Amino acid sequence: MTSVGVRLLLVTGRTVRQGRALESGKLQQEYMDSVAVCEVDRTTLRVLGVTDGGPVRVETIHGSVVVRCRVREGVDPGIAFMPCGPYANAVTGGHTATTGMPEFKGIDAVVLPAPGEGVPTPEELLRAQLEEGA
Amino acid sequence: MGRVICSFCGCLCDDIEVGVQDGRIVSVRNACALGRVRFLEWDRDRLRHPTVLRGGEYVQVPLSEAIDRAAEIVSSARRLLVYGLSSTENDAHREAYRLAELVGGVVDNTSSVCHGPSILAVQQSGIPVVSLAEVRNRADLVIYWGANPVAAHPRHIQRFVRAEGAFVRDRELWVVDVRRSETARVADRFVRVQPGSDLEVLSALRAIVNGHTLDVSSVGGLAMSELSELAERMQSAQYGVIFFGLGLTQTGGRHHNVDAAIRLVQDLNSHARWGLLPMRGHYNVTGANDTSTWQTGYPFAVDFARGYPRYQPGEYSAVDMLVNRECDAVVNVAADPAAHFPREAVRHLGRIPVVNIDPKKNMTSLVASVNIPAAVAGVECDGIAVRMDGLPLYLKKAVDPPPDVLPDREVLAEIYVKVAEELGR
Ligand code: SF4
């Protein structure tokens, strides 16, 4: 099956829901629901052929991760927004240009439909990353 | 009980009323959605007992045994990284610096991944600071640049910008961002810049303020006519302030972006009173920078390997220490690097022993070799925290911590004593 990917600029940041959920408990379902998300504009969703809330794979040069795709008013065409947290970090690079600060905003990314693929739990995501390092 | 301080974000709201019954928090008034969770769900998803990793399983152990194991890890490390600190109170910081110094390790706080670049810019260019009370009482033009307080500091606007000011009647609120954030929707004016072009836009504004004409039709997605109008309005303000967020520090230009914002504000001071302030996220990240500077001379990314403190962001900062596989053990205090660091840094956490000190279960608690639960500062123990504008405030204790659960400062002090014993110092 061929699938259409959309090239976007990935921006990560805070959301109220993510903030509440992280304070409440990071190993709870609510935290996963609040951060395993990629927000795009309506047109991007249509081009991807994904339903609101359907799985997509976000790929960057640093890695890839499956999350739920959501339409979000205020997100421009060309931009994908992910709440900060383990899913966004799975596709973020560790290079800091000698400042200590990785580039969390403005990462070149491709978003692809991921029909039938499950979103990993934070724990599964972490295990996979630790295995890469082993 | 009387009013307490919310220890969630850098606003440190000091008007929170909590109701306590039988040692439990049953009601909260005045807090935002985030603050409510901080208090009402303080006891949810806690690390309840010290645990150590044995044969791939977490085994519950008495506190003394967990401290022994932690001390063993610290004293046998050749290059220890102590990290976190921004979500705990100042006295815990002191213990963390002592521990790092004792073993010649590195100590870094979470500002290296939030406003570290702002600090680099301030060290280069200075900063015309403002206090939040001044903003409330005097500012007539407030700009959030690359910041989304509605999501990250929910009461910031209500308490300091949309509040009644003693010396100001009309106040304008602008948002400059790459996307129409929640904050942009409540602003009087939204200025959309192209992603990655903050430095250009800030520099163009500076040029206009300084009377130069630019030979281009637009900068960063903004027409010259709009830029000129913005610059003119900024110059005609009585008292302006820029609150800047991670939109400036976490994009390509990093400290260069902040530096440009500082210089713009310095230039604007020829026309009106202008100031700027970083929107600090964790409630005591400002405190972590302050205490680190008091104790070591440097605000973050400090190395004690030579017996005296040295400072080098990009080398002694936590992400670099992990990505470069420099550290061989980590003591994490009140932070969650496994959730908030890039993939490459997280990988190294799996290769080395991690001592995790935190009130709650978090992702780092799944990687740690030792987990030691701590009291929630500002809820279960007292302490000092510093508001984003530098105001130190006293956090009160509202309820007792669970049995055998100590404040971070005491856990760290106990580890220190053990390590000192083991090393014969
Ligand atoms: S704005 Fe910040 S400090 Fe104030 S109540 Fe909300 S989370 Fe707490």
Coordinates of C-alpha atoms and ligand atoms in Angstrom, one line a residue:
Chain A
M1 CA 0.0 0.0 0.0
T2 CA 1.3 3.4 -0.8
S3 CA 0.7 6.1 1.7
V4 CA 0.9 9.8 1.5
G5 CA 3.1 11.6 3.9
V6 CA 3.0 15.3 4.6
R7 CA 6.2 17.3 5.4
L8 CA 5.6 19.6 8.3
L9 CA 7.6 21.7 10.7
L10 CA 7.2 20.1 14.2
V11 CA 6.8 22.4 17.1
T12 CA 6.5 21.1 20.7
G13 CA 5.1 22.9 23.7
R14 CA 2.9 23.0 26.8
T15 CA -0.8 22.3 26.9
V16 CA -3.1 22.7 29.9
R17 CA -4.2 19.1 29.6
Q18 CA -0.6 17.9 29.5
G19 CA 0.3 20.0 32.5
R20 CA -2.6 18.7 34.6
A21 CA -2.0 15.1 33.6
L22 CA 1.8 15.2 34.4
E23 CA 1.1 16.6 37.8
S24 CA -1.6 14.0 38.4
G25 CA 0.6 11.1 37.4
K26 CA 2.8 10.2 34.4
L27 CA 2.0 6.6 34.3
Q28 CA -1.8 7.1 34.1
Q29 CA -3.8 6.8 30.9
E30 CA -4.7 10.5 31.0
Y31 CA -1.1 11.5 30.7
M32 CA -0.6 9.2 27.6
D33 CA -3.8 10.6 26.1
S34 CA -2.6 14.1 26.7
V35 CA 0.9 13.8 25.1
A36 CA 0.7 11.0 22.5
V37 CA -0.8 13.5 20.1
C38 CA 0.1 15.3 16.9
E39 CA -2.0 18.3 16.1
V40 CA -2.4 19.4 12.5
D41 CA -4.8 21.6 10.4
R42 CA -7.8 20.2 8.7
T43 CA -6.3 20.1 5.2
T44 CA -3.3 18.0 6.4
L45 CA -5.7 15.6 8.1
R46 CA -7.7 15.2 4.8
V47 CA -4.6 14.7 2.7
L48 CA -3.4 12.1 5.1
G49 CA -6.7 10.4 4.8
V50 CA -6.8 9.9 8.6
T51 CA -9.8 10.4 10.8
D52 CA -9.6 12.8 13.7
G53 CA -7.9 10.8 16.4
G54 CA -6.6 8.2 14.0
P55 CA -3.0 6.9 14.3
V56 CA -0.1 8.6 12.4
R57 CA 3.6 8.0 12.4
V58 CA 5.7 11.1 13.0
E59 CA 9.2 10.7 11.5
T60 CA 12.2 12.9 11.8
I61 CA 15.9 12.3 11.2
H62 CA 16.1 11.5 14.9
G63 CA 13.4 8.8 15.1
S64 CA 9.8 7.9 14.6
V65 CA 6.8 7.4 16.8
V66 CA 3.1 6.5 16.4
V67 CA 0.7 8.9 18.0
R68 CA -2.9 10.1 17.5
C69 CA -3.6 12.8 15.0
R70 CA -5.9 15.6 15.9
V71 CA -7.3 18.6 14.1
R72 CA -6.5 21.8 16.0
E73 CA -7.8 25.2 15.2
G74 CA -4.9 27.7 15.3
V75 CA -2.4 25.2 13.9
D76 CA -1.3 26.5 10.5
P77 CA -0.9 24.4 7.4
G78 CA 2.7 23.3 7.4
I79 CA 3.0 23.0 11.2
A80 CA 2.5 20.0 13.4
F81 CA 2.2 20.6 17.2
M82 CA 3.1 17.9 19.8
P83 CA 2.7 18.5 23.5
C84 CA 6.1 18.2 25.2
G85 CA 6.7 14.8 26.7
P86 CA 8.1 11.4 25.8
Y87 CA 6.5 11.1 22.4
A88 CA 7.7 14.5 21.1
N89 CA 11.1 13.6 22.5
A90 CA 11.2 10.3 20.6
V91 CA 11.6 12.4 17.5
T92 CA 13.8 15.2 18.9
G93 CA 17.6 15.3 18.5
G94 CA 20.1 15.6 21.3
H95 CA 22.4 18.1 19.6
T96 CA 22.6 21.3 21.6
A97 CA 25.0 23.4 19.6
T98 CA 27.1 23.8 22.8
T99 CA 24.3 25.5 24.7
G100 CA 22.8 22.6 26.6
M101 CA 19.5 23.1 24.8
P102 CA 18.3 20.6 22.2
E103 CA 16.1 21.9 19.4
F104 CA 12.6 21.2 20.6
K105 CA 10.8 23.5 18.2
G106 CA 11.0 23.7 14.4
I107 CA 12.1 20.1 13.6
D108 CA 11.6 18.9 10.0
A109 CA 9.2 16.0 10.1
V110 CA 7.1 13.8 7.9
V111 CA 3.7 12.7 9.1
L112 CA 2.3 9.5 7.6
P113 CA -0.9 7.6 8.2
A114 CA -0.4 4.5 10.3
P115 CA -3.5 2.5 9.9
G116 CA -3.8 -0.4 12.3
E117 CA -0.7 0.7 14.3
G118 CA -1.0 1.0 18.0
V119 CA 0.2 3.9 20.0
P120 CA 2.9 2.6 22.5
T121 CA 2.4 3.4 26.2
P122 CA 5.0 5.7 27.7
E123 CA 6.5 2.6 29.3
E124 CA 6.7 0.7 26.0
L125 CA 8.2 3.8 24.4
L126 CA 10.8 4.0 27.1
R127 CA 11.7 0.3 27.0
A128 CA 12.3 0.6 23.2
Q129 CA 14.6 3.6 23.6
L130 CA 16.6 1.9 26.4
E131 CA 17.0 -1.2 24.2
E132 CA 18.3 1.0 21.4
G133 CA 21.0 2.2 23.8
A134 CA 21.8 -1.3 25.1
Chain B
M1 CA -5.5 26.9 57.1
G2 CA -4.5 30.4 55.8
R3 CA -3.2 31.3 52.4
V4 CA -0.5 29.1 50.9
I5 CA 1.6 29.3 47.8
C6 CA 1.0 27.1 44.8
S7 CA 4.2 25.3 43.9
F8 CA 3.4 24.4 40.4
C9 CA 4.5 27.1 38.0
G10 CA 6.8 30.1 38.1
C11 CA 3.9 32.4 39.1
L12 CA 4.0 31.0 42.6
C13 CA 0.4 32.3 43.3
D14 CA 0.3 33.3 46.9
D15 CA -3.4 33.5 47.5
I16 CA -4.3 29.8 47.5
E17 CA -6.7 28.7 50.2
V18 CA -6.6 25.0 51.0
G19 CA -9.1 23.2 53.2
V20 CA -7.6 20.3 55.2
Q21 CA -9.5 17.7 57.0
D22 CA -8.0 14.7 58.9
G23 CA -4.7 15.2 57.3
R24 CA -6.0 15.4 53.7
I25 CA -6.5 18.3 51.4
V26 CA -10.2 18.5 50.6
S27 CA -10.7 21.8 48.9
V28 CA -8.7 24.5 47.0
R29 CA -9.7 28.0 46.2
N30 CA -8.2 30.5 43.8
A31 CA -5.9 28.1 42.0
C32 CA -6.0 27.4 38.3
A33 CA -6.6 24.0 36.8
L34 CA -3.0 23.1 37.2
G35 CA -2.7 24.4 40.7
R36 CA -5.9 22.5 41.7
V37 CA -4.3 19.2 40.5
R38 CA -1.1 20.1 42.4
F39 CA -3.1 20.3 45.7
L40 CA -6.1 18.0 45.2
E41 CA -4.1 15.1 43.6
W42 CA -1.0 15.5 45.6
D43 CA -1.4 12.0 46.9
R44 CA -2.2 10.3 43.6
D45 CA 0.3 8.0 41.9
R46 CA 2.9 8.4 44.5
L47 CA 6.1 6.6 45.0
R48 CA 5.1 5.1 48.3
H49 CA 8.1 3.1 49.3
P50 CA 11.8 3.2 48.6
T51 CA 12.7 0.5 46.0
V52 CA 15.8 -0.9 44.5
L53 CA 16.3 -2.8 41.3
R54 CA 17.4 -6.3 41.9
G55 CA 17.5 -9.0 39.1
G56 CA 15.3 -6.8 36.9
E57 CA 12.6 -6.4 39.6
Y58 CA 11.9 -3.5 41.9
V59 CA 12.1 -4.7 45.5
Q60 CA 10.7 -2.7 48.3
V61 CA 13.3 -1.9 50.9
P62 CA 13.6 0.2 54.1
L63 CA 14.7 3.8 53.6
S64 CA 18.1 3.2 55.2
E65 CA 18.8 0.4 52.7
A66 CA 17.8 2.6 49.7
I67 CA 20.1 5.4 51.1
D68 CA 22.9 2.9 51.4
R69 CA 22.4 1.8 47.8
A70 CA 22.2 5.4 46.6
A71 CA 25.4 6.2 48.5
E72 CA 27.2 3.2 46.9
I73 CA 26.2 4.4 43.4
V74 CA 27.3 7.9 44.1
S75 CA 30.7 7.0 45.7
S76 CA 31.6 4.5 43.0
A77 CA 30.7 6.9 40.2
R78 CA 33.7 8.4 38.4
R79 CA 31.6 11.2 36.8
L80 CA 28.3 11.8 38.6
L81 CA 25.6 14.0 37.2
V82 CA 23.2 15.5 39.8
Y83 CA 20.2 16.9 37.9
G84 CA 16.7 18.4 38.4
L85 CA 16.1 20.7 41.4
S86 CA 13.6 23.1 39.7
S87 CA 10.6 21.5 41.3
T88 CA 12.0 21.4 44.8
E89 CA 12.8 24.1 47.4
N90 CA 16.1 26.0 47.9
D91 CA 17.4 24.0 50.9
A92 CA 17.3 20.8 48.8
H93 CA 19.5 22.6 46.2
R94 CA 22.2 23.3 48.8
E95 CA 22.4 19.6 49.6
A96 CA 22.6 18.7 46.0
Y97 CA 25.5 21.1 45.4
R98 CA 27.3 19.7 48.5
L99 CA 26.9 16.1 47.2
A100 CA 28.2 17.1 43.7
E101 CA 31.2 18.9 45.2
L102 CA 32.0 16.0 47.5
V103 CA 32.5 13.5 44.7
G104 CA 33.7 16.0 42.0
G105 CA 30.6 15.6 40.0
V106 CA 28.5 17.8 37.8
V107 CA 25.3 19.5 38.9
D108 CA 22.8 20.9 36.5
N109 CA 19.2 22.1 36.8
T110 CA 16.3 21.9 34.4
S111 CA 17.0 25.4 33.1
S112 CA 19.5 23.9 30.7
V113 CA 16.4 22.7 28.7
C114 CA 14.2 25.7 29.3
H115 CA 15.7 29.1 29.8
G116 CA 19.4 28.2 29.8
P117 CA 19.8 30.1 26.5
S118 CA 18.1 33.1 28.2
I119 CA 20.8 33.0 30.8
L120 CA 23.5 32.9 28.2
A121 CA 22.0 35.9 26.5
V122 CA 21.6 37.8 29.8
Q123 CA 25.3 37.0 30.7
Q124 CA 26.2 38.6 27.4
S125 CA 23.8 41.6 27.3
G126 CA 22.4 42.2 30.7
I127 CA 18.7 42.3 31.3
P128 CA 16.4 45.3 32.0
V129 CA 14.2 43.3 34.5
V130 CA 10.8 44.2 35.8
S131 CA 8.9 42.9 38.8
L132 CA 5.4 41.4 38.3
A133 CA 3.9 44.0 40.6
E134 CA 5.4 46.8 38.5
V135 CA 3.9 45.2 35.4
R136 CA 0.5 45.0 37.1
N137 CA 0.6 48.6 38.3
R138 CA 2.4 50.4 35.5
A139 CA 2.6 48.5 32.2
D140 CA 0.4 49.8 29.3
L141 CA 1.8 47.4 26.7
V142 CA 2.4 43.8 27.5
I143 CA 3.8 41.4 24.8
Y144 CA 4.1 37.6 25.2
W145 CA 6.7 36.5 22.7
G146 CA 6.9 32.8 22.0
A147 CA 5.0 32.1 25.2
N148 CA 1.6 30.6 25.9
P149 CA 0.7 31.4 29.5
V150 CA -2.9 30.3 29.1
A151 CA -1.5 26.7 28.9
A152 CA 1.7 27.0 31.1
H153 CA 1.0 29.8 33.6
P154 CA -2.8 30.0 33.6
R155 CA -3.2 32.9 36.1
H156 CA -0.4 35.0 34.8
I157 CA -2.6 37.1 32.6
Q158 CA -5.4 37.4 35.1
R159 CA -3.1 38.4 38.0
F160 CA -0.6 40.7 36.3
V161 CA -1.9 41.8 32.9
R162 CA -5.7 41.9 33.0
A163 CA -5.7 43.0 36.6
E164 CA -6.4 46.6 37.7
G165 CA -3.2 48.6 37.9
A166 CA -2.7 51.5 40.3
F167 CA -1.1 53.8 37.7
V168 CA -2.4 52.5 34.4
R169 CA -5.9 52.6 32.9
D170 CA -5.6 51.1 29.4
R171 CA -3.4 48.2 28.8
E172 CA -2.8 46.4 25.5
L173 CA -1.9 42.7 25.3
W174 CA -0.1 41.4 22.3
V175 CA 1.0 37.9 21.4
V176 CA 3.8 37.2 19.0
D177 CA 4.0 33.5 18.0
V178 CA 4.3 31.0 15.2
R179 CA 0.8 29.7 15.8
R180 CA -2.5 31.1 17.1
S181 CA -2.1 29.7 20.6
E182 CA -4.8 29.9 23.3
T183 CA -3.1 33.1 24.6
A184 CA -3.2 34.6 21.1
R185 CA -7.0 34.1 21.1
V186 CA -7.4 36.3 24.2
A187 CA -4.9 39.0 23.1
D188 CA -5.8 42.4 21.7
R189 CA -3.4 41.8 18.9
F190 CA -1.8 38.6 17.4
V191 CA 1.3 38.9 15.4
R192 CA 2.1 35.7 13.5
V193 CA 5.8 35.2 12.6
Q194 CA 7.2 32.5 10.4
P195 CA 8.7 29.6 12.4
G196 CA 12.4 30.2 13.0
S197 CA 12.3 33.9 12.1
D198 CA 12.1 35.5 15.6
L199 CA 15.7 36.7 15.3
E200 CA 15.0 38.4 12.0
V201 CA 11.8 40.0 13.2
L202 CA 13.4 41.3 16.5
S203 CA 16.4 42.6 14.5
A204 CA 14.1 44.4 12.0
L205 CA 12.2 46.0 14.9
R206 CA 15.5 47.2 16.4
A207 CA 16.5 48.7 13.0
I208 CA 13.3 50.6 12.7
V209 CA 13.4 51.8 16.3
N210 CA 16.9 53.1 15.6
G211 CA 15.7 55.0 12.6
H212 CA 17.0 52.8 9.8
T213 CA 15.2 52.0 6.7
L214 CA 15.2 48.4 5.5
D215 CA 15.4 47.6 1.8
V216 CA 13.0 44.6 2.0
S217 CA 9.3 44.3 1.7
S218 CA 8.8 41.8 4.5
V219 CA 10.6 40.1 7.4
G220 CA 9.6 36.8 8.9
G221 CA 6.2 36.9 7.2
L222 CA 5.5 40.4 8.4
A223 CA 5.1 43.3 5.9
M224 CA 7.4 46.3 6.5
S225 CA 4.4 48.5 7.0
E226 CA 3.2 46.2 9.8
L227 CA 6.7 46.1 11.4
S228 CA 6.9 49.9 11.3
E229 CA 3.5 50.2 12.9
L230 CA 4.5 47.8 15.6
A231 CA 7.8 49.6 16.3
E232 CA 6.0 52.9 16.4
R233 CA 3.4 51.7 18.9
M234 CA 6.2 50.1 21.0
Q235 CA 8.0 53.5 21.1
S236 CA 4.9 55.3 22.1
A237 CA 4.2 53.1 25.1
Q238 CA 4.7 54.5 28.6
Y239 CA 5.8 51.3 30.1
G240 CA 6.2 48.2 28.0
V241 CA 7.2 44.7 28.9
I242 CA 8.1 41.6 26.9
F243 CA 7.5 38.2 28.5
F244 CA 9.3 35.7 26.4
G245 CA 8.9 31.9 26.4
L246 CA 10.5 28.8 25.1
G247 CA 9.4 29.9 21.6
L248 CA 12.6 31.9 21.7
T249 CA 14.9 29.6 23.6
Q250 CA 14.0 26.2 22.0
T251 CA 14.3 27.2 18.3
G252 CA 17.4 27.4 16.2
G253 CA 18.7 30.8 17.3
R254 CA 18.4 30.0 21.0
H255 CA 20.3 32.6 23.0
H256 CA 20.7 34.7 19.9
N257 CA 16.9 35.2 19.8
V258 CA 16.8 36.2 23.5
D259 CA 19.8 38.4 23.0
A260 CA 18.0 40.2 20.1
A261 CA 14.9 40.7 22.4
I262 CA 17.1 42.1 25.2
R263 CA 18.8 44.6 22.8
L264 CA 15.4 45.6 21.4
V265 CA 14.2 46.4 24.9
Q266 CA 17.5 48.3 25.6
D267 CA 16.9 50.4 22.5
L268 CA 13.3 51.0 23.4
N269 CA 14.4 52.4 26.7
S270 CA 15.6 55.5 24.8
H271 CA 11.9 56.2 24.1
A272 CA 10.0 54.7 27.1
R273 CA 10.4 52.4 30.1
W274 CA 10.7 48.9 28.8
G275 CA 11.6 45.6 30.6
L276 CA 11.6 42.0 29.9
L277 CA 11.2 38.7 31.8
P278 CA 11.5 35.1 30.9
M279 CA 8.3 33.0 31.6
R280 CA 9.9 30.5 34.0
G281 CA 8.0 27.2 34.0
H282 CA 8.9 25.0 37.0
Y283 CA 7.9 26.8 40.1
N284 CA 11.4 27.0 41.5
V285 CA 13.6 27.0 38.4
T286 CA 14.5 30.7 39.2
G287 CA 15.5 29.5 42.7
A288 CA 17.7 26.8 41.2
N289 CA 19.6 29.4 39.2
D290 CA 19.8 31.7 42.2
T291 CA 21.1 29.1 44.6
S292 CA 23.5 27.6 42.1
T293 CA 24.9 31.1 41.5
W294 CA 25.2 31.8 45.3
Q295 CA 26.9 28.5 46.0
T296 CA 29.0 27.9 42.9
G297 CA 29.2 31.2 41.1
Y298 CA 27.3 29.8 38.1
P299 CA 23.6 29.4 37.4
F300 CA 23.6 25.9 35.9
A301 CA 25.9 23.3 34.2
V302 CA 28.5 23.3 36.9
D303 CA 31.4 20.8 37.2
F304 CA 33.4 20.1 40.4
A305 CA 35.9 17.7 38.8
R306 CA 38.8 19.9 39.6
G307 CA 37.7 20.6 43.1
Y308 CA 36.5 24.1 42.2
P309 CA 33.4 25.0 40.2
R310 CA 33.6 25.4 36.5
Y311 CA 30.8 26.4 34.1
Q312 CA 30.3 25.2 30.6
P313 CA 26.8 24.8 29.1
G314 CA 27.0 22.5 26.2
E315 CA 29.4 20.3 28.1
Y316 CA 28.3 20.1 31.7
S317 CA 24.6 20.5 30.8
A318 CA 22.6 17.4 31.4
V319 CA 21.5 16.5 27.9
D320 CA 25.1 16.8 26.7
M321 CA 26.5 14.8 29.6
L322 CA 24.1 12.0 28.6
V323 CA 24.3 12.2 24.8
N324 CA 28.1 12.3 25.0
R325 CA 28.0 9.4 27.5
E326 CA 30.1 11.4 29.9
C327 CA 28.4 10.6 33.1
D328 CA 28.4 7.1 34.6
A329 CA 25.7 7.7 37.3
V330 CA 22.8 10.1 37.8
V331 CA 21.1 11.5 40.9
N332 CA 17.8 12.9 39.7
V333 CA 16.0 15.2 42.1
A334 CA 12.4 16.3 41.4
A335 CA 12.6 16.1 37.6
D336 CA 11.8 13.5 34.9
P337 CA 14.6 13.3 32.4
A338 CA 13.3 10.0 31.0
A339 CA 10.2 11.9 29.9
H340 CA 11.6 15.2 28.9
F341 CA 15.0 14.5 27.3
P342 CA 15.5 13.7 23.7
R343 CA 15.7 10.1 22.7
E344 CA 19.5 10.0 22.5
A345 CA 19.9 11.3 26.0
V346 CA 17.3 8.8 27.4
R347 CA 19.2 5.9 25.9
H348 CA 22.2 6.6 28.1
L349 CA 20.0 6.6 31.2
G350 CA 19.4 2.9 30.5
R351 CA 23.2 2.2 30.5
I352 CA 24.0 3.7 33.9
P353 CA 22.7 3.6 37.5
V354 CA 20.2 6.3 38.3
V355 CA 19.1 7.3 41.8
N356 CA 15.6 8.9 41.5
I357 CA 14.3 11.1 44.3
D358 CA 10.8 12.3 43.5
P359 CA 7.4 12.3 45.2
K360 CA 5.6 10.7 42.3
K361 CA 6.0 7.8 40.0
N362 CA 7.4 9.1 36.8
M363 CA 9.1 7.7 33.7
T364 CA 12.5 8.0 35.4
S365 CA 11.3 5.8 38.2
L366 CA 11.0 3.0 35.6
V367 CA 14.7 3.3 34.7
A368 CA 16.2 4.1 38.1
S369 CA 18.3 1.6 40.1
V370 CA 17.0 3.2 43.3
N371 CA 13.8 5.1 43.8
I372 CA 13.4 7.2 47.0
P373 CA 10.1 8.9 47.6
A374 CA 10.2 12.5 48.8
A375 CA 7.7 14.9 50.4
V376 CA 5.9 17.3 48.0
A377 CA 7.5 20.7 48.7
G378 CA 4.9 23.3 49.3
V379 CA 2.4 20.7 50.3
E380 CA 4.1 18.3 52.7
C381 CA 7.1 20.3 53.7
D382 CA 8.1 23.9 53.8
G383 CA 10.9 25.8 52.1
I384 CA 11.8 28.8 49.9
A385 CA 11.0 29.1 46.3
V386 CA 11.7 32.0 43.9
R387 CA 9.0 33.6 41.7
M388 CA 9.9 34.2 38.0
D389 CA 10.7 37.8 38.7
G390 CA 13.1 36.9 41.5
L391 CA 10.9 37.3 44.5
P392 CA 11.6 34.7 47.2
L393 CA 8.5 33.3 48.8
Y394 CA 8.0 30.9 51.7
L395 CA 6.2 27.7 50.9
K396 CA 4.1 26.3 53.7
K397 CA 3.4 22.8 54.7
A398 CA -0.3 21.9 54.5
V399 CA -0.3 18.2 55.4
D400 CA 2.1 15.5 56.7
P401 CA 4.0 13.4 54.2
P402 CA 3.3 9.7 54.2
P403 CA 5.1 7.8 56.9
D404 CA 8.9 7.5 56.4
V405 CA 8.8 9.9 53.5
L406 CA 11.3 12.8 54.0
P407 CA 11.8 16.1 52.2
D408 CA 14.4 16.1 49.4
R409 CA 16.9 18.0 51.5
E410 CA 16.9 15.3 54.2
V411 CA 17.2 12.5 51.7
L412 CA 20.1 14.2 50.0
A413 CA 21.7 15.0 53.4
E414 CA 21.5 11.4 54.4
I415 CA 23.1 10.3 51.2
Y416 CA 25.8 12.9 51.7
V417 CA 26.7 11.5 55.1
K418 CA 26.9 8.0 53.8
V419 CA 29.1 8.9 50.9
A420 CA 31.4 11.0 53.0
E421 CA 31.8 8.0 55.3
E422 CA 32.5 5.6 52.5
L423 CA 35.1 7.9 51.0
G424 CA 36.6 8.7 54.4
R425 CA 36.0 12.5 54.0
Ligands
SF4_1 S1 -0.8 30.1 37.8 FE1 0.8 28.7 38.4 S2 1.2 29.1 40.5 FE2 -0.8 30.1 40.0 S3 -2.3 28.6 40.6 FE3 -1.8 28.2 38.5 S4 -0.2 26.7 38.5 FE4 -0.3 27.5 40.5

